[in-house]
């Protein structure tokens, strides 16, 4: 319907999908004109209607159960709705390709788009060979004693464990009947997220011996991780347009050591003001500035709390973007922190930047690294501040 007769455009077109998501699926094909192997991303006919109905149901539920969360939901709804417009994704992909490939072509690959074979519901891209990074992460998780159900995608698993950070710790956390590695993983995930959970497990395993033969793969993953963090820092602070969904299902482990970056349906553009404010916050967290300075930067981003406490904002910023400290692994630390204050406004621009940081910190656990996103993003954040207003 969108492109016309397939046999006139493609020499080969795989009937089975090479990947699928909630709004569409992708097929490998070969162009008739050049013989190039491509990926054709096709949207399901009912995707827009189902999304609209689901979003309305969620909006009604949130307005009744937790009205304060509506601004955050509206930002996610806006971002998710962008995925339905493949023309917008084509524009985002082209802009990011032009921005990052001159600098990062030796470490990452972004597929070229075929605009003449793309529409609002069909997107044709260069094929990037290699398995998804998700598979290698599963192997690393297994080496750490963390089981991921094969029926659950790595993306869903990361999001599920990150969501558990909002749940209060219970006495069940001390249940000695659980295997010790599972207990550490579950408690850590509940307290500060997936990154700290597996970092702690990794540190314990390091003293008792991890799975043999994994060192080379871990080092390769570490290299990939640092490339991913740096590229996204460049996108956010230097270019201003970034992919807000860098989960492992959107990453390709290419045979030449590069990381393939695919799926640009959820991109976010930061205007100069918010970008500079968030850049200042990253620099303050990276430099371990006093709570008062970090809190002031947080407020300039637009965060508001009930009491406006410097210590609360300082600790929250470090928890969100800094390196996890030992005290953060204690449930009591979190309970005590949230007794002092609570956030009343969280700006939408920061929401998507924080989402990227959460996903990248989640990826770090497969490498058993306790990374500070703020430190790794600092050079690009400082460059944004040094550039001055446009």
Tab-separated table of C-alpha atoms in Angstrom:
chain	number	residue	atom	x	y	z
A	1	UNK	CA	0.000	0.000	0.000
A	2	UNK	CA	2.755	2.454	0.899
A	3	UNK	CA	5.524	1.596	-1.581
A	4	UNK	CA	3.778	-0.239	-4.406
A	5	UNK	CA	4.559	-3.746	-5.760
A	6	UNK	CA	7.408	-5.206	-3.697
A	7	UNK	CA	8.843	-7.281	-6.545
A	8	UNK	CA	9.543	-4.100	-8.510
A	9	UNK	CA	11.587	-2.621	-5.654
A	10	UNK	CA	13.183	-5.623	-3.967
A	11	UNK	CA	15.016	-8.590	-5.384
A	12	UNK	CA	14.401	-10.431	-2.110
A	13	UNK	CA	12.036	-9.695	0.777
A	14	UNK	CA	11.938	-11.941	3.832
A	15	UNK	CA	8.389	-12.880	4.800
A	16	UNK	CA	9.442	-13.594	8.386
A	17	UNK	CA	10.281	-10.599	10.569
A	18	UNK	CA	13.818	-10.110	11.862
A	19	UNK	CA	12.443	-8.067	14.744
A	20	UNK	CA	9.135	-6.923	16.150
A	21	UNK	CA	7.857	-4.362	18.642
A	22	UNK	CA	4.529	-3.036	19.842
A	23	UNK	CA	3.821	-0.822	16.828
A	24	UNK	CA	5.545	-2.627	13.961
A	25	UNK	CA	8.036	-5.175	12.705
A	26	UNK	CA	11.118	-5.267	10.494
A	27	UNK	CA	12.064	-7.403	7.485
A	28	UNK	CA	15.388	-7.989	5.764
A	29	UNK	CA	15.292	-7.315	2.022
A	30	UNK	CA	17.612	-6.788	-0.962
A	31	UNK	CA	17.210	-3.797	-3.259
A	32	UNK	CA	16.614	-4.667	-6.897
A	33	UNK	CA	18.510	-1.629	-8.182
A	34	UNK	CA	21.789	-2.041	-6.253
A	35	UNK	CA	21.644	-5.409	-4.518
A	36	UNK	CA	22.153	-3.724	-1.151
A	37	UNK	CA	20.776	-5.544	1.893
A	38	UNK	CA	18.368	-3.339	3.807
A	39	UNK	CA	15.915	-3.488	6.671
A	40	UNK	CA	12.322	-2.453	6.002
A	41	UNK	CA	10.441	-1.335	9.090
A	42	UNK	CA	6.663	-1.626	8.692
A	43	UNK	CA	4.039	-0.226	11.060
A	44	UNK	CA	1.032	-2.336	12.017
A	45	UNK	CA	-2.208	-0.995	10.457
A	46	UNK	CA	-3.932	-0.623	13.833
A	47	UNK	CA	-0.940	0.754	15.771
A	48	UNK	CA	-2.120	4.369	15.956
A	49	UNK	CA	-5.645	3.462	17.017
A	50	UNK	CA	-4.478	1.079	19.748
A	51	UNK	CA	-1.923	3.572	21.043
A	52	UNK	CA	-4.536	6.315	21.292
A	53	UNK	CA	-6.956	4.066	23.194
A	54	UNK	CA	-4.276	2.786	25.574
A	55	UNK	CA	-2.969	6.297	26.255
A	56	UNK	CA	-6.450	7.569	27.076
A	57	UNK	CA	-7.004	4.706	29.521
A	58	UNK	CA	-3.678	5.353	31.233
A	59	UNK	CA	-4.330	9.086	31.405
A	60	UNK	CA	-7.683	8.498	33.116
A	61	UNK	CA	-6.142	6.053	35.580
A	62	UNK	CA	-3.255	8.366	36.456
A	63	UNK	CA	-5.535	11.384	36.849
A	64	UNK	CA	-7.544	9.435	39.419
A	65	UNK	CA	-4.758	7.607	41.231
A	66	UNK	CA	-1.811	10.008	41.080
A	67	UNK	CA	-2.537	13.392	39.456
A	68	UNK	CA	0.955	14.653	40.305
A	69	UNK	CA	2.358	12.143	37.803
A	70	UNK	CA	0.357	13.538	34.867
A	71	UNK	CA	3.118	15.899	33.597
A	72	UNK	CA	5.589	13.007	33.462
A	73	UNK	CA	3.033	10.803	31.724
A	74	UNK	CA	2.278	13.536	29.190
A	75	UNK	CA	5.961	13.774	28.292
A	76	UNK	CA	6.235	10.006	27.815
A	77	UNK	CA	2.999	10.013	25.826
A	78	UNK	CA	4.354	12.725	23.558
A	79	UNK	CA	7.604	10.836	23.040
A	80	UNK	CA	5.873	7.530	22.380
A	81	UNK	CA	3.500	9.157	19.899
A	82	UNK	CA	6.518	10.230	17.855
A	83	UNK	CA	7.234	6.570	17.124
A	84	UNK	CA	4.086	6.427	15.013
A	85	UNK	CA	5.469	8.940	12.509
A	86	UNK	CA	8.219	7.257	10.503
A	87	UNK	CA	8.854	10.499	8.594
A	88	UNK	CA	9.885	12.109	11.871
A	89	UNK	CA	12.114	9.121	12.625
A	90	UNK	CA	13.701	9.479	9.186
A	91	UNK	CA	14.467	13.142	9.898
A	92	UNK	CA	15.887	12.329	13.340
A	93	UNK	CA	18.020	9.508	11.987
A	94	UNK	CA	19.442	11.687	9.230
A	95	UNK	CA	20.205	14.564	11.612
A	96	UNK	CA	21.941	12.342	14.164
A	97	UNK	CA	23.871	10.487	11.450
A	98	UNK	CA	25.223	13.792	10.128
A	99	UNK	CA	26.065	14.984	13.657
A	100	UNK	CA	27.865	12.003	15.183
A	101	UNK	CA	29.406	9.988	12.358
A	102	UNK	CA	32.199	12.475	11.544
A	103	UNK	CA	33.463	12.106	15.131
A	104	UNK	CA	32.438	8.609	16.204
A	105	UNK	CA	32.543	6.555	12.982
A	106	UNK	CA	35.391	4.403	14.352
A	107	UNK	CA	33.272	3.331	17.355
A	108	UNK	CA	29.610	3.355	16.359
A	109	UNK	CA	27.522	2.886	13.243
A	110	UNK	CA	24.243	4.603	12.402
A	111	UNK	CA	22.307	3.156	9.455
A	112	UNK	CA	21.794	5.286	6.368
A	113	UNK	CA	18.165	5.815	5.446
A	114	UNK	CA	16.606	5.358	2.012
A	115	UNK	CA	14.221	8.312	1.908
A	116	UNK	CA	12.677	7.345	-1.444
A	117	UNK	CA	11.632	4.006	0.055
A	118	UNK	CA	10.226	5.512	3.250
A	119	UNK	CA	6.793	6.901	4.139
A	120	UNK	CA	4.852	7.737	7.271
A	121	UNK	CA	4.414	4.021	8.030
A	122	UNK	CA	7.398	2.414	6.241
A	123	UNK	CA	11.088	3.085	6.864
A	124	UNK	CA	13.888	1.527	4.798
A	125	UNK	CA	17.373	1.512	6.322
A	126	UNK	CA	20.860	0.219	5.732
A	127	UNK	CA	21.305	-3.259	7.240
A	128	UNK	CA	23.813	-3.401	10.115
A	129	UNK	CA	25.155	-6.959	10.555
A	130	UNK	CA	25.568	-8.612	13.933
A	131	UNK	CA	23.551	-9.849	16.913
A	132	UNK	CA	21.750	-7.524	19.267
A	133	UNK	CA	23.708	-6.550	22.357
A	134	UNK	CA	20.797	-7.958	24.340
A	135	UNK	CA	22.025	-11.521	23.790
A	136	UNK	CA	25.503	-10.832	25.122
A	137	UNK	CA	24.021	-9.052	28.120
A	138	UNK	CA	21.921	-12.114	28.913
A	139	UNK	CA	25.080	-14.206	28.994
A	140	UNK	CA	26.746	-11.729	31.321
A	141	UNK	CA	23.717	-11.692	33.616
A	142	UNK	CA	23.789	-15.485	33.734
A	143	UNK	CA	27.468	-15.367	34.708
A	144	UNK	CA	26.445	-13.145	37.622
A	145	UNK	CA	23.756	-15.582	38.719
A	146	UNK	CA	20.931	-13.308	37.564
A	147	UNK	CA	18.317	-15.224	35.568
A	148	UNK	CA	16.381	-13.438	32.843
A	149	UNK	CA	13.272	-15.243	31.655
A	150	UNK	CA	13.607	-15.914	27.923
A	151	UNK	CA	10.003	-14.798	27.458
A	152	UNK	CA	10.894	-11.354	28.818
A	153	UNK	CA	12.989	-8.978	26.726
A	154	UNK	CA	16.072	-7.381	28.236
A	155	UNK	CA	14.388	-3.994	27.812
A	156	UNK	CA	11.355	-5.104	29.836
A	157	UNK	CA	13.610	-6.692	32.467
A	158	UNK	CA	15.634	-3.503	32.936
A	159	UNK	CA	12.488	-1.383	33.144
A	160	UNK	CA	10.863	-3.820	35.595
A	161	UNK	CA	13.823	-3.749	37.965
A	162	UNK	CA	14.189	0.013	37.679
A	163	UNK	CA	10.498	0.373	38.521
A	164	UNK	CA	11.077	-1.596	41.709
A	165	UNK	CA	13.210	1.252	43.025
A	166	UNK	CA	9.989	3.063	43.903
A	167	UNK	CA	8.742	0.201	46.089
A	168	UNK	CA	9.518	0.327	49.812
A	169	UNK	CA	11.841	-2.301	51.194
A	170	UNK	CA	10.204	-4.960	53.367
A	171	UNK	CA	11.300	-7.470	55.925
A	172	UNK	CA	11.209	-10.064	53.152
A	173	UNK	CA	14.449	-8.523	51.916
A	174	UNK	CA	16.185	-10.410	54.721
A	175	UNK	CA	14.737	-13.818	53.815
A	176	UNK	CA	17.682	-16.193	54.232
A	177	UNK	CA	15.926	-18.919	52.281
A	178	UNK	CA	16.757	-17.190	49.003
A	179	UNK	CA	20.036	-17.960	47.220
A	180	UNK	CA	22.548	-15.360	48.324
A	181	UNK	CA	23.225	-13.991	44.839
A	182	UNK	CA	19.510	-13.637	44.074
A	183	UNK	CA	18.986	-11.909	47.418
A	184	UNK	CA	21.761	-9.413	46.722
A	185	UNK	CA	20.436	-8.771	43.242
A	186	UNK	CA	16.838	-8.312	44.365
A	187	UNK	CA	17.636	-6.041	47.301
A	188	UNK	CA	20.096	-3.974	45.290
A	189	UNK	CA	17.667	-3.605	42.405
A	190	UNK	CA	14.881	-2.514	44.717
A	191	UNK	CA	17.058	0.023	46.475
A	192	UNK	CA	18.969	1.819	43.726
A	193	UNK	CA	18.224	0.094	40.457
A	194	UNK	CA	19.662	-2.562	38.261
A	195	UNK	CA	23.112	-0.986	37.945
A	196	UNK	CA	23.901	-1.045	41.648
A	197	UNK	CA	22.304	-4.464	42.056
A	198	UNK	CA	24.626	-6.220	39.670
A	199	UNK	CA	27.600	-4.105	40.605
A	200	UNK	CA	27.304	-5.373	44.159
A	201	UNK	CA	26.837	-8.950	42.977
A	202	UNK	CA	29.802	-8.530	40.650
A	203	UNK	CA	32.025	-7.281	43.457
A	204	UNK	CA	31.103	-10.286	45.594
A	205	UNK	CA	31.685	-12.659	42.714
A	206	UNK	CA	35.024	-11.048	42.016
A	207	UNK	CA	36.253	-12.159	45.412
A	208	UNK	CA	34.977	-15.698	44.969
A	209	UNK	CA	35.615	-16.189	41.255
A	210	UNK	CA	33.316	-15.431	38.376
A	211	UNK	CA	32.478	-17.578	35.416
A	212	UNK	CA	35.643	-18.456	33.554
A	213	UNK	CA	36.446	-17.125	30.128
A	214	UNK	CA	34.239	-14.077	30.468
A	215	UNK	CA	37.022	-11.507	30.842
A	216	UNK	CA	37.443	-10.779	27.143
A	217	UNK	CA	33.746	-10.377	26.566
A	218	UNK	CA	33.414	-8.137	29.609
A	219	UNK	CA	36.240	-5.895	28.390
A	220	UNK	CA	34.607	-5.631	24.965
A	221	UNK	CA	31.310	-4.734	26.609
A	222	UNK	CA	33.036	-2.099	28.732
A	223	UNK	CA	34.445	-0.507	25.591
A	224	UNK	CA	30.995	-0.554	24.003
A	225	UNK	CA	29.472	0.958	27.132
A	226	UNK	CA	31.873	3.889	27.249
A	227	UNK	CA	31.324	4.551	23.546
A	228	UNK	CA	27.562	4.530	24.069
A	229	UNK	CA	27.712	6.880	27.049
A	230	UNK	CA	30.027	9.282	25.234
A	231	UNK	CA	27.955	9.306	22.038
A	232	UNK	CA	24.760	10.037	23.943
A	233	UNK	CA	26.474	12.754	25.947
A	234	UNK	CA	27.532	14.343	22.651
A	235	UNK	CA	23.995	14.054	21.274
A	236	UNK	CA	22.442	15.635	24.372
A	237	UNK	CA	24.826	18.483	25.122
A	238	UNK	CA	26.562	19.301	21.827
A	239	UNK	CA	24.000	18.416	19.167
A	240	UNK	CA	20.833	18.911	21.240
A	241	UNK	CA	18.923	16.062	19.538
A	242	UNK	CA	19.293	12.644	21.155
A	243	UNK	CA	17.897	9.131	21.081
A	244	UNK	CA	15.912	8.752	24.288
A	245	UNK	CA	15.620	4.958	24.034
A	246	UNK	CA	19.105	3.343	23.846
A	247	UNK	CA	18.030	-0.006	25.325
A	248	UNK	CA	20.031	-3.172	24.407
A	249	UNK	CA	17.411	-4.278	21.886
A	250	UNK	CA	18.325	-1.174	19.867
A	251	UNK	CA	22.055	-1.908	19.887
A	252	UNK	CA	23.936	-4.172	17.476
A	253	UNK	CA	27.218	-5.879	18.434
A	254	UNK	CA	28.959	-5.576	15.061
A	255	UNK	CA	31.842	-7.864	14.167
A	256	UNK	CA	34.306	-4.998	13.668
A	257	UNK	CA	34.036	-3.935	17.308
A	258	UNK	CA	31.595	-1.121	16.595
A	259	UNK	CA	28.181	-0.705	18.164
A	260	UNK	CA	25.277	-0.311	15.753
A	261	UNK	CA	22.695	2.247	16.887
A	262	UNK	CA	19.232	1.567	15.501
A	263	UNK	CA	15.662	2.788	16.098
A	264	UNK	CA	15.300	6.557	16.311
A	265	UNK	CA	11.571	6.679	16.963
A	266	UNK	CA	11.954	8.254	20.397
A	267	UNK	CA	14.197	11.254	19.940
A	268	UNK	CA	14.139	14.371	22.064
A	269	UNK	CA	15.346	17.839	21.157
A	270	UNK	CA	16.653	20.118	23.913
A	271	UNK	CA	16.454	23.855	23.421
A	272	UNK	CA	19.451	25.924	24.431
A	273	UNK	CA	18.169	27.024	27.855
A	274	UNK	CA	17.309	23.574	29.267
A	275	UNK	CA	20.405	22.073	27.641
A	276	UNK	CA	22.738	24.534	29.367
A	277	UNK	CA	20.927	24.120	32.704
A	278	UNK	CA	21.221	20.314	32.569
A	279	UNK	CA	24.856	20.642	31.477
A	280	UNK	CA	25.588	22.751	34.560
A	281	UNK	CA	23.929	20.107	36.745
A	282	UNK	CA	26.127	17.367	35.197
A	283	UNK	CA	29.282	19.366	35.825
A	284	UNK	CA	28.333	19.996	39.464
A	285	UNK	CA	27.582	16.309	40.096
A	286	UNK	CA	30.718	15.163	38.257
A	287	UNK	CA	32.886	17.563	40.273
A	288	UNK	CA	31.294	16.434	43.556
A	289	UNK	CA	30.324	20.005	44.361
A	290	UNK	CA	28.743	20.803	47.748
A	291	UNK	CA	25.035	20.026	48.152
A	292	UNK	CA	24.135	23.709	48.010
A	293	UNK	CA	25.735	24.142	44.571
A	294	UNK	CA	24.241	20.943	43.186
A	295	UNK	CA	20.817	21.896	44.578
A	296	UNK	CA	21.010	25.360	43.011
A	297	UNK	CA	21.823	23.806	39.635
A	298	UNK	CA	18.967	21.333	40.070
A	299	UNK	CA	16.555	24.214	40.722
A	300	UNK	CA	17.760	26.041	37.610
A	301	UNK	CA	16.774	22.946	35.620
A	302	UNK	CA	13.268	23.398	37.015
A	303	UNK	CA	13.036	20.816	39.797
A	304	UNK	CA	10.908	21.828	42.770
A	305	UNK	CA	10.365	20.186	46.159
A	306	UNK	CA	8.026	20.738	49.100
A	307	UNK	CA	10.690	22.207	51.370
A	308	UNK	CA	13.474	23.149	48.933
A	309	UNK	CA	16.143	21.426	50.976
A	310	UNK	CA	19.703	21.588	49.627
A	311	UNK	CA	20.747	18.227	51.079
A	312	UNK	CA	17.742	16.395	49.604
A	313	UNK	CA	18.319	17.831	46.122
A	314	UNK	CA	22.047	17.260	46.306
A	315	UNK	CA	21.648	13.618	47.230
A	316	UNK	CA	18.913	13.034	44.636
A	317	UNK	CA	21.068	14.463	41.847
A	318	UNK	CA	23.997	12.226	42.813
A	319	UNK	CA	21.696	9.207	43.025
A	320	UNK	CA	20.308	9.916	39.559
A	321	UNK	CA	23.509	10.767	37.693
A	322	UNK	CA	26.492	9.962	39.924
A	323	UNK	CA	28.300	6.851	41.066
A	324	UNK	CA	26.473	4.639	43.557
A	325	UNK	CA	27.950	4.824	47.051
A	326	UNK	CA	27.823	2.087	49.663
A	327	UNK	CA	25.325	3.989	51.804
A	328	UNK	CA	22.903	4.122	48.892
A	329	UNK	CA	22.590	0.342	49.116
A	330	UNK	CA	20.888	0.661	52.481
A	331	UNK	CA	17.061	0.877	52.475
A	332	UNK	CA	17.262	3.098	55.543
A	333	UNK	CA	19.209	5.698	53.556
A	334	UNK	CA	16.347	6.011	51.100
A	335	UNK	CA	13.655	6.049	53.775
A	336	UNK	CA	15.451	8.762	55.701
A	337	UNK	CA	16.046	10.817	52.556
A	338	UNK	CA	12.390	10.809	51.519
A	339	UNK	CA	11.265	11.735	55.017
A	340	UNK	CA	13.053	15.064	54.644
A	341	UNK	CA	11.465	16.253	51.408
A	342	UNK	CA	9.827	15.173	48.153
A	343	UNK	CA	9.761	16.419	44.590
A	344	UNK	CA	6.682	18.354	43.500
A	345	UNK	CA	7.761	19.273	39.951
A	346	UNK	CA	10.063	17.403	37.590
A	347	UNK	CA	10.649	19.162	34.246
A	348	UNK	CA	9.894	17.142	31.107
A	349	UNK	CA	13.252	17.969	29.495
A	350	UNK	CA	15.147	16.448	32.402
A	351	UNK	CA	12.835	13.430	32.441
A	352	UNK	CA	14.076	12.115	29.095
A	353	UNK	CA	17.732	12.858	29.890
A	354	UNK	CA	17.333	10.950	33.146
A	355	UNK	CA	15.730	8.082	31.250
A	356	UNK	CA	18.807	7.804	29.011
A	357	UNK	CA	21.048	7.873	32.085
A	358	UNK	CA	19.014	5.094	33.729
A	359	UNK	CA	19.238	2.871	30.659
A	360	UNK	CA	22.974	3.454	30.237
A	361	UNK	CA	23.599	2.769	33.906
A	362	UNK	CA	21.551	-0.398	33.481
A	363	UNK	CA	23.809	-1.465	30.612
A	364	UNK	CA	26.839	-0.936	32.823
A	365	UNK	CA	25.868	-3.813	35.083
A	366	UNK	CA	26.708	-6.367	32.404
A	367	UNK	CA	30.246	-4.972	32.567
A	368	UNK	CA	30.231	-4.907	36.391
A	369	UNK	CA	31.023	-1.224	36.388
A	370	UNK	CA	29.723	1.335	38.838
A	371	UNK	CA	29.797	4.259	36.434
A	372	UNK	CA	29.054	7.901	37.034
A	373	UNK	CA	27.056	9.116	34.056
A	374	UNK	CA	27.769	12.707	35.093
A	375	UNK	CA	31.541	12.138	35.010
A	376	UNK	CA	31.423	10.478	31.593
A	377	UNK	CA	29.169	13.221	30.227
A	378	UNK	CA	31.168	16.043	31.818
A	379	UNK	CA	33.407	16.871	28.803
A	380	UNK	CA	30.402	17.370	26.541
A	381	UNK	CA	28.441	19.225	29.229
A	382	UNK	CA	31.406	21.554	29.786
A	383	UNK	CA	31.681	22.084	26.012
A	384	UNK	CA	28.027	23.135	25.920
A	385	UNK	CA	28.640	25.672	28.703
A	386	UNK	CA	31.856	26.970	27.137
A	387	UNK	CA	30.108	27.492	23.796
A	388	UNK	CA	27.930	30.169	25.365
A	389	UNK	CA	24.451	31.216	24.207
A	390	UNK	CA	23.743	30.885	20.486
